[in-house]
Amino acid sequence: MSKALNFGSDYYRAASAGKWPLKWYAPECIYYFRFDSKSDVWSYGITLWEVYSYGERPYRMKGAQILAMLDQGLRLSRPSRCPESIYSLMQQCWNFEGVRRPTFAELVLALSRILRVMPPPNLSPSTGSVASSCDTDTPTVLPPAPPADNMDPTVYSQSKRANCSGSGGSGANSGASDGPPF
């Protein structure tokens, strides 16, 4: 729990006082102090990236560098074990324009569709860890975390600026058949 609450140097000192966790904030929060459910969707996309990167910290840079990166249309790269369909969903959450991001209701539907078609993970009790299952008393084996040297969170993907203008494209994944339909 301490990791979830310990933002460390990930805070940006606001001119009016206090610190902000910039790495999870949508651009409109930073530039216009506008917070709503669409800015929460951006933060959810960052949290989803953290889950699929096995707890890596997003962006290995200072606040001003993050802002410049976002303004250039750059986004976090796909974690090595993240399915394209999930990464496509993350990219939709990170659309520069809040009105172009999915709602939480749309995210629930998209994730439900993805989970229905996603193949079960190849789990091995000798290499995984054990966690309790929600619907049975039998433990569920989870895959081990990937080696740290297989991931480089300092590499970012270029999101086409057209994504911000509403053309509906999502960079290199545009037209991917395994992505959600919005």
PDB file of C-alpha atoms in Angstrom:
ATOM      1  CA  MET A   1       0.000   0.000   0.000  1.00  0.00           C
ATOM      2  CA  SER A   2       2.876   2.381   0.620  1.00  0.00           C
ATOM      3  CA  LYS A   3       3.764   2.390  -3.094  1.00  0.00           C
ATOM      4  CA  ALA A   4       0.268   3.569  -3.981  1.00  0.00           C
ATOM      5  CA  LEU A   5       0.520   6.417  -1.506  1.00  0.00           C
ATOM      6  CA  ASN A   6       4.180   7.352  -1.952  1.00  0.00           C
ATOM      7  CA  PHE A   7       4.452   9.701  -4.913  1.00  0.00           C
ATOM      8  CA  GLY A   8       7.916  10.936  -3.868  1.00  0.00           C
ATOM      9  CA  SER A   9       9.326  13.272  -6.508  1.00  0.00           C
ATOM     10  CA  ASP A  10       6.361  12.661  -8.799  1.00  0.00           C
ATOM     11  CA  TYR A  11       4.671  15.758  -7.463  1.00  0.00           C
ATOM     12  CA  TYR A  12       4.633  19.156  -9.118  1.00  0.00           C
ATOM     13  CA  ARG A  13       4.530  22.160  -6.807  1.00  0.00           C
ATOM     14  CA  ALA A  14       1.556  24.296  -7.728  1.00  0.00           C
ATOM     15  CA  ALA A  15       1.941  28.060  -7.766  1.00  0.00           C
ATOM     16  CA  SER A  16      -0.904  28.386  -5.266  1.00  0.00           C
ATOM     17  CA  ALA A  17       0.586  25.806  -2.849  1.00  0.00           C
ATOM     18  CA  GLY A  18       0.697  22.066  -2.562  1.00  0.00           C
ATOM     19  CA  LYS A  19       2.066  19.337  -4.783  1.00  0.00           C
ATOM     20  CA  TRP A  20       0.433  17.443  -7.632  1.00  0.00           C
ATOM     21  CA  PRO A  21       1.120  13.922  -8.959  1.00  0.00           C
ATOM     22  CA  LEU A  22       1.781  15.082 -12.548  1.00  0.00           C
ATOM     23  CA  LYS A  23       2.502  11.617 -13.872  1.00  0.00           C
ATOM     24  CA  TRP A  24      -1.154  10.681 -13.419  1.00  0.00           C
ATOM     25  CA  TYR A  25      -2.707  14.023 -14.392  1.00  0.00           C
ATOM     26  CA  ALA A  26      -4.400  14.719 -17.698  1.00  0.00           C
ATOM     27  CA  PRO A  27      -3.177  17.770 -19.641  1.00  0.00           C
ATOM     28  CA  GLU A  28      -6.324  19.772 -18.843  1.00  0.00           C
ATOM     29  CA  CYS A  29      -5.673  19.286 -15.122  1.00  0.00           C
ATOM     30  CA  ILE A  30      -2.170  20.659 -15.454  1.00  0.00           C
ATOM     31  CA  TYR A  31      -2.892  23.551 -17.812  1.00  0.00           C
ATOM     32  CA  TYR A  32      -6.421  24.601 -16.864  1.00  0.00           C
ATOM     33  CA  PHE A  33      -6.990  23.105 -13.381  1.00  0.00           C
ATOM     34  CA  ARG A  34      -9.994  21.266 -14.858  1.00  0.00           C
ATOM     35  CA  PHE A  35     -10.798  17.946 -13.171  1.00  0.00           C
ATOM     36  CA  ASP A  36     -13.654  15.695 -14.260  1.00  0.00           C
ATOM     37  CA  SER A  37     -14.438  12.078 -15.109  1.00  0.00           C
ATOM     38  CA  LYS A  38     -12.507  12.383 -18.392  1.00  0.00           C
ATOM     39  CA  SER A  39      -9.368  13.442 -16.512  1.00  0.00           C
ATOM     40  CA  ASP A  40      -9.960  10.443 -14.243  1.00  0.00           C
ATOM     41  CA  VAL A  41      -9.997   8.252 -17.369  1.00  0.00           C
ATOM     42  CA  TRP A  42      -6.516   9.577 -18.255  1.00  0.00           C
ATOM     43  CA  SER A  43      -5.299   8.644 -14.760  1.00  0.00           C
ATOM     44  CA  TYR A  44      -6.916   5.223 -15.097  1.00  0.00           C
ATOM     45  CA  GLY A  45      -4.955   4.677 -18.306  1.00  0.00           C
ATOM     46  CA  ILE A  46      -1.716   5.446 -16.446  1.00  0.00           C
ATOM     47  CA  THR A  47      -2.715   3.066 -13.650  1.00  0.00           C
ATOM     48  CA  LEU A  48      -3.550   0.370 -16.208  1.00  0.00           C
ATOM     49  CA  TRP A  49      -0.070   0.880 -17.706  1.00  0.00           C
ATOM     50  CA  GLU A  50       1.426   0.422 -14.221  1.00  0.00           C
ATOM     51  CA  VAL A  51      -0.466  -2.857 -13.786  1.00  0.00           C
ATOM     52  CA  TYR A  52       0.744  -4.265 -17.106  1.00  0.00           C
ATOM     53  CA  SER A  53       4.297  -3.078 -16.474  1.00  0.00           C
ATOM     54  CA  TYR A  54       4.282  -4.907 -13.122  1.00  0.00           C
ATOM     55  CA  GLY A  55       4.527  -1.775 -10.994  1.00  0.00           C
ATOM     56  CA  GLU A  56       7.051   0.241 -12.992  1.00  0.00           C
ATOM     57  CA  ARG A  57       6.833   3.959 -12.434  1.00  0.00           C
ATOM     58  CA  PRO A  58       5.461   5.903 -15.383  1.00  0.00           C
ATOM     59  CA  TYR A  59       7.816   8.407 -17.004  1.00  0.00           C
ATOM     60  CA  ARG A  60      11.379   8.540 -15.765  1.00  0.00           C
ATOM     61  CA  MET A  61      11.703  12.292 -16.027  1.00  0.00           C
ATOM     62  CA  LYS A  62      10.873  15.550 -14.272  1.00  0.00           C
ATOM     63  CA  GLY A  63       7.519  17.327 -14.456  1.00  0.00           C
ATOM     64  CA  ALA A  64       8.480  19.897 -17.107  1.00  0.00           C
ATOM     65  CA  GLN A  65       9.861  17.120 -19.319  1.00  0.00           C
ATOM     66  CA  ILE A  66       6.613  15.166 -18.964  1.00  0.00           C
ATOM     67  CA  LEU A  67       4.612  18.200 -20.077  1.00  0.00           C
ATOM     68  CA  ALA A  68       6.844  18.699 -23.120  1.00  0.00           C
ATOM     69  CA  MET A  69       6.548  15.014 -24.007  1.00  0.00           C
ATOM     70  CA  LEU A  70       2.746  15.075 -23.799  1.00  0.00           C
ATOM     71  CA  ASP A  71       2.573  18.267 -25.870  1.00  0.00           C
ATOM     72  CA  GLN A  72       4.597  16.499 -28.588  1.00  0.00           C
ATOM     73  CA  GLY A  73       2.040  13.685 -28.687  1.00  0.00           C
ATOM     74  CA  LEU A  74       4.338  11.151 -27.028  1.00  0.00           C
ATOM     75  CA  ARG A  75       2.840   8.541 -24.713  1.00  0.00           C
ATOM     76  CA  LEU A  76       4.126   5.655 -22.625  1.00  0.00           C
ATOM     77  CA  SER A  77       5.165   2.671 -24.715  1.00  0.00           C
ATOM     78  CA  ARG A  78       3.382  -0.679 -24.584  1.00  0.00           C
ATOM     79  CA  PRO A  79       4.635  -2.858 -21.716  1.00  0.00           C
ATOM     80  CA  SER A  80       6.207  -6.057 -23.030  1.00  0.00           C
ATOM     81  CA  ARG A  81       3.472  -8.373 -21.717  1.00  0.00           C
ATOM     82  CA  CYS A  82       0.552  -6.096 -22.485  1.00  0.00           C
ATOM     83  CA  PRO A  83      -1.843  -7.282 -25.217  1.00  0.00           C
ATOM     84  CA  GLU A  84      -2.301  -4.863 -28.119  1.00  0.00           C
ATOM     85  CA  SER A  85      -6.017  -4.591 -27.329  1.00  0.00           C
ATOM     86  CA  ILE A  86      -5.297  -3.369 -23.793  1.00  0.00           C
ATOM     87  CA  TYR A  87      -2.600  -0.964 -25.005  1.00  0.00           C
ATOM     88  CA  SER A  88      -5.023   0.416 -27.579  1.00  0.00           C
ATOM     89  CA  LEU A  89      -7.443   1.073 -24.733  1.00  0.00           C
ATOM     90  CA  MET A  90      -4.680   2.841 -22.768  1.00  0.00           C
ATOM     91  CA  GLN A  91      -3.962   5.056 -25.768  1.00  0.00           C
ATOM     92  CA  GLN A  92      -7.630   5.989 -25.974  1.00  0.00           C
ATOM     93  CA  CYS A  93      -7.499   6.976 -22.297  1.00  0.00           C
ATOM     94  CA  TRP A  94      -4.519   9.223 -23.103  1.00  0.00           C
ATOM     95  CA  ASN A  95      -6.139  11.211 -25.888  1.00  0.00           C
ATOM     96  CA  PHE A  96      -5.025  14.821 -25.479  1.00  0.00           C
ATOM     97  CA  GLU A  97      -8.621  16.013 -25.793  1.00  0.00           C
ATOM     98  CA  GLY A  98     -10.731  14.853 -22.867  1.00  0.00           C
ATOM     99  CA  VAL A  99     -13.941  14.719 -24.923  1.00  0.00           C
ATOM    100  CA  ARG A 100     -12.287  12.112 -27.166  1.00  0.00           C
ATOM    101  CA  ARG A 101     -11.510   9.740 -24.266  1.00  0.00           C
ATOM    102  CA  PRO A 102     -13.851   6.854 -23.468  1.00  0.00           C
ATOM    103  CA  THR A 103     -16.193   7.078 -20.501  1.00  0.00           C
ATOM    104  CA  PHE A 104     -15.835   4.627 -17.631  1.00  0.00           C
ATOM    105  CA  ALA A 105     -18.970   2.844 -18.857  1.00  0.00           C
ATOM    106  CA  GLU A 106     -17.312   2.411 -22.267  1.00  0.00           C
ATOM    107  CA  LEU A 107     -14.141   1.171 -20.576  1.00  0.00           C
ATOM    108  CA  VAL A 108     -16.107  -1.471 -18.668  1.00  0.00           C
ATOM    109  CA  LEU A 109     -17.729  -2.689 -21.896  1.00  0.00           C
ATOM    110  CA  ALA A 110     -14.421  -2.702 -23.783  1.00  0.00           C
ATOM    111  CA  LEU A 111     -12.589  -4.554 -21.018  1.00  0.00           C
ATOM    112  CA  SER A 112     -15.420  -7.100 -20.798  1.00  0.00           C
ATOM    113  CA  ARG A 113     -15.152  -7.748 -24.549  1.00  0.00           C
ATOM    114  CA  ILE A 114     -11.377  -8.043 -24.365  1.00  0.00           C
ATOM    115  CA  LEU A 115     -11.491 -10.453 -21.432  1.00  0.00           C
ATOM    116  CA  ARG A 116     -14.036 -12.680 -23.204  1.00  0.00           C
ATOM    117  CA  VAL A 117     -11.732 -13.223 -26.193  1.00  0.00           C
ATOM    118  CA  MET A 118      -8.392 -13.127 -24.395  1.00  0.00           C
ATOM    119  CA  PRO A 119      -6.764 -16.558 -24.140  1.00  0.00           C
ATOM    120  CA  PRO A 120      -6.071 -17.782 -20.617  1.00  0.00           C
ATOM    121  CA  PRO A 121      -2.485 -17.224 -19.478  1.00  0.00           C
ATOM    122  CA  ASN A 122      -0.048 -20.118 -19.667  1.00  0.00           C
ATOM    123  CA  LEU A 123       0.576 -20.654 -15.967  1.00  0.00           C
ATOM    124  CA  SER A 124       3.094 -22.940 -14.375  1.00  0.00           C
ATOM    125  CA  PRO A 125       3.009 -23.594 -10.613  1.00  0.00           C
ATOM    126  CA  SER A 126       6.796 -23.928 -10.589  1.00  0.00           C
ATOM    127  CA  THR A 127       7.382 -20.394 -11.929  1.00  0.00           C
ATOM    128  CA  GLY A 128       4.354 -18.454 -10.774  1.00  0.00           C
ATOM    129  CA  SER A 129       3.138 -17.091  -7.494  1.00  0.00           C
ATOM    130  CA  VAL A 130      -0.062 -18.054  -5.729  1.00  0.00           C
ATOM    131  CA  ALA A 131      -2.959 -15.720  -5.039  1.00  0.00           C
ATOM    132  CA  SER A 132      -6.458 -16.457  -3.825  1.00  0.00           C
ATOM    133  CA  SER A 133      -9.269 -16.683  -6.343  1.00  0.00           C
ATOM    134  CA  CYS A 134     -12.455 -14.647  -5.971  1.00  0.00           C
ATOM    135  CA  ASP A 135     -14.880 -17.353  -6.986  1.00  0.00           C
ATOM    136  CA  THR A 136     -13.365 -20.558  -5.578  1.00  0.00           C
ATOM    137  CA  ASP A 137     -11.398 -21.770  -2.604  1.00  0.00           C
ATOM    138  CA  THR A 138      -8.716 -23.099  -4.938  1.00  0.00           C
ATOM    139  CA  PRO A 139      -5.645 -20.857  -5.239  1.00  0.00           C
ATOM    140  CA  THR A 140      -4.969 -19.236  -8.602  1.00  0.00           C
ATOM    141  CA  VAL A 141      -1.410 -19.224  -9.919  1.00  0.00           C
ATOM    142  CA  LEU A 142      -0.248 -15.885 -11.287  1.00  0.00           C
ATOM    143  CA  PRO A 143       2.603 -15.512 -13.790  1.00  0.00           C
ATOM    144  CA  PRO A 144       5.911 -14.211 -12.454  1.00  0.00           C
ATOM    145  CA  ALA A 145       6.869 -10.612 -13.059  1.00  0.00           C
ATOM    146  CA  PRO A 146       9.065 -10.121 -16.117  1.00  0.00           C
ATOM    147  CA  PRO A 147      12.772  -9.458 -15.603  1.00  0.00           C
ATOM    148  CA  ALA A 148      13.479  -5.751 -15.223  1.00  0.00           C
ATOM    149  CA  ASP A 149      15.931  -5.809 -18.130  1.00  0.00           C
ATOM    150  CA  ASN A 150      13.100  -6.678 -20.553  1.00  0.00           C
ATOM    151  CA  MET A 151      11.356  -3.384 -19.896  1.00  0.00           C
ATOM    152  CA  ASP A 152      12.486   0.116 -20.676  1.00  0.00           C
ATOM    153  CA  PRO A 153       9.830   2.586 -19.511  1.00  0.00           C
ATOM    154  CA  THR A 154      11.990   5.456 -20.766  1.00  0.00           C
ATOM    155  CA  VAL A 155      11.057   4.505 -24.337  1.00  0.00           C
ATOM    156  CA  TYR A 156       7.879   6.199 -25.420  1.00  0.00           C
ATOM    157  CA  SER A 157       5.579   5.685 -28.356  1.00  0.00           C
ATOM    158  CA  GLN A 158       4.639   8.430 -30.757  1.00  0.00           C
ATOM    159  CA  SER A 159       0.925   9.018 -30.816  1.00  0.00           C
ATOM    160  CA  LYS A 160      -0.212  10.629 -34.047  1.00  0.00           C
ATOM    161  CA  ARG A 161      -1.369  14.181 -33.495  1.00  0.00           C
ATOM    162  CA  ALA A 162      -4.396  13.258 -35.606  1.00  0.00           C
ATOM    163  CA  ASN A 163      -5.562  11.408 -32.509  1.00  0.00           C
ATOM    164  CA  CYS A 164      -5.954  14.797 -30.847  1.00  0.00           C
ATOM    165  CA  SER A 165      -7.844  16.301 -33.756  1.00  0.00           C
ATOM    166  CA  GLY A 166     -10.514  13.644 -33.643  1.00  0.00           C
ATOM    167  CA  SER A 167      -9.726  11.597 -36.734  1.00  0.00           C
ATOM    168  CA  GLY A 168     -10.150   8.488 -34.614  1.00  0.00           C
ATOM    169  CA  GLY A 169      -6.719   7.074 -35.393  1.00  0.00           C
ATOM    170  CA  SER A 170      -4.602   5.732 -32.590  1.00  0.00           C
ATOM    171  CA  GLY A 171      -1.117   5.755 -34.015  1.00  0.00           C
ATOM    172  CA  ALA A 172       0.418   2.514 -35.167  1.00  0.00           C
ATOM    173  CA  ASN A 173      -2.478   0.533 -33.760  1.00  0.00           C
ATOM    174  CA  SER A 174      -5.101   2.246 -35.906  1.00  0.00           C
ATOM    175  CA  GLY A 175      -7.359  -0.350 -37.413  1.00  0.00           C
ATOM    176  CA  ALA A 176      -6.143  -3.141 -35.154  1.00  0.00           C
ATOM    177  CA  SER A 177      -8.755  -5.859 -35.055  1.00  0.00           C
ATOM    178  CA  ASP A 178      -8.230  -6.729 -31.408  1.00  0.00           C
ATOM    179  CA  GLY A 179      -8.940  -3.233 -30.082  1.00  0.00           C
ATOM    180  CA  PRO A 180     -12.209  -1.992 -28.636  1.00  0.00           C
ATOM    181  CA  PRO A 181     -14.723  -0.560 -31.137  1.00  0.00           C
ATOM    182  CA  PHE A 182     -14.640   3.099 -30.097  1.00  0.00           C
TER     183      PHE A 182
END
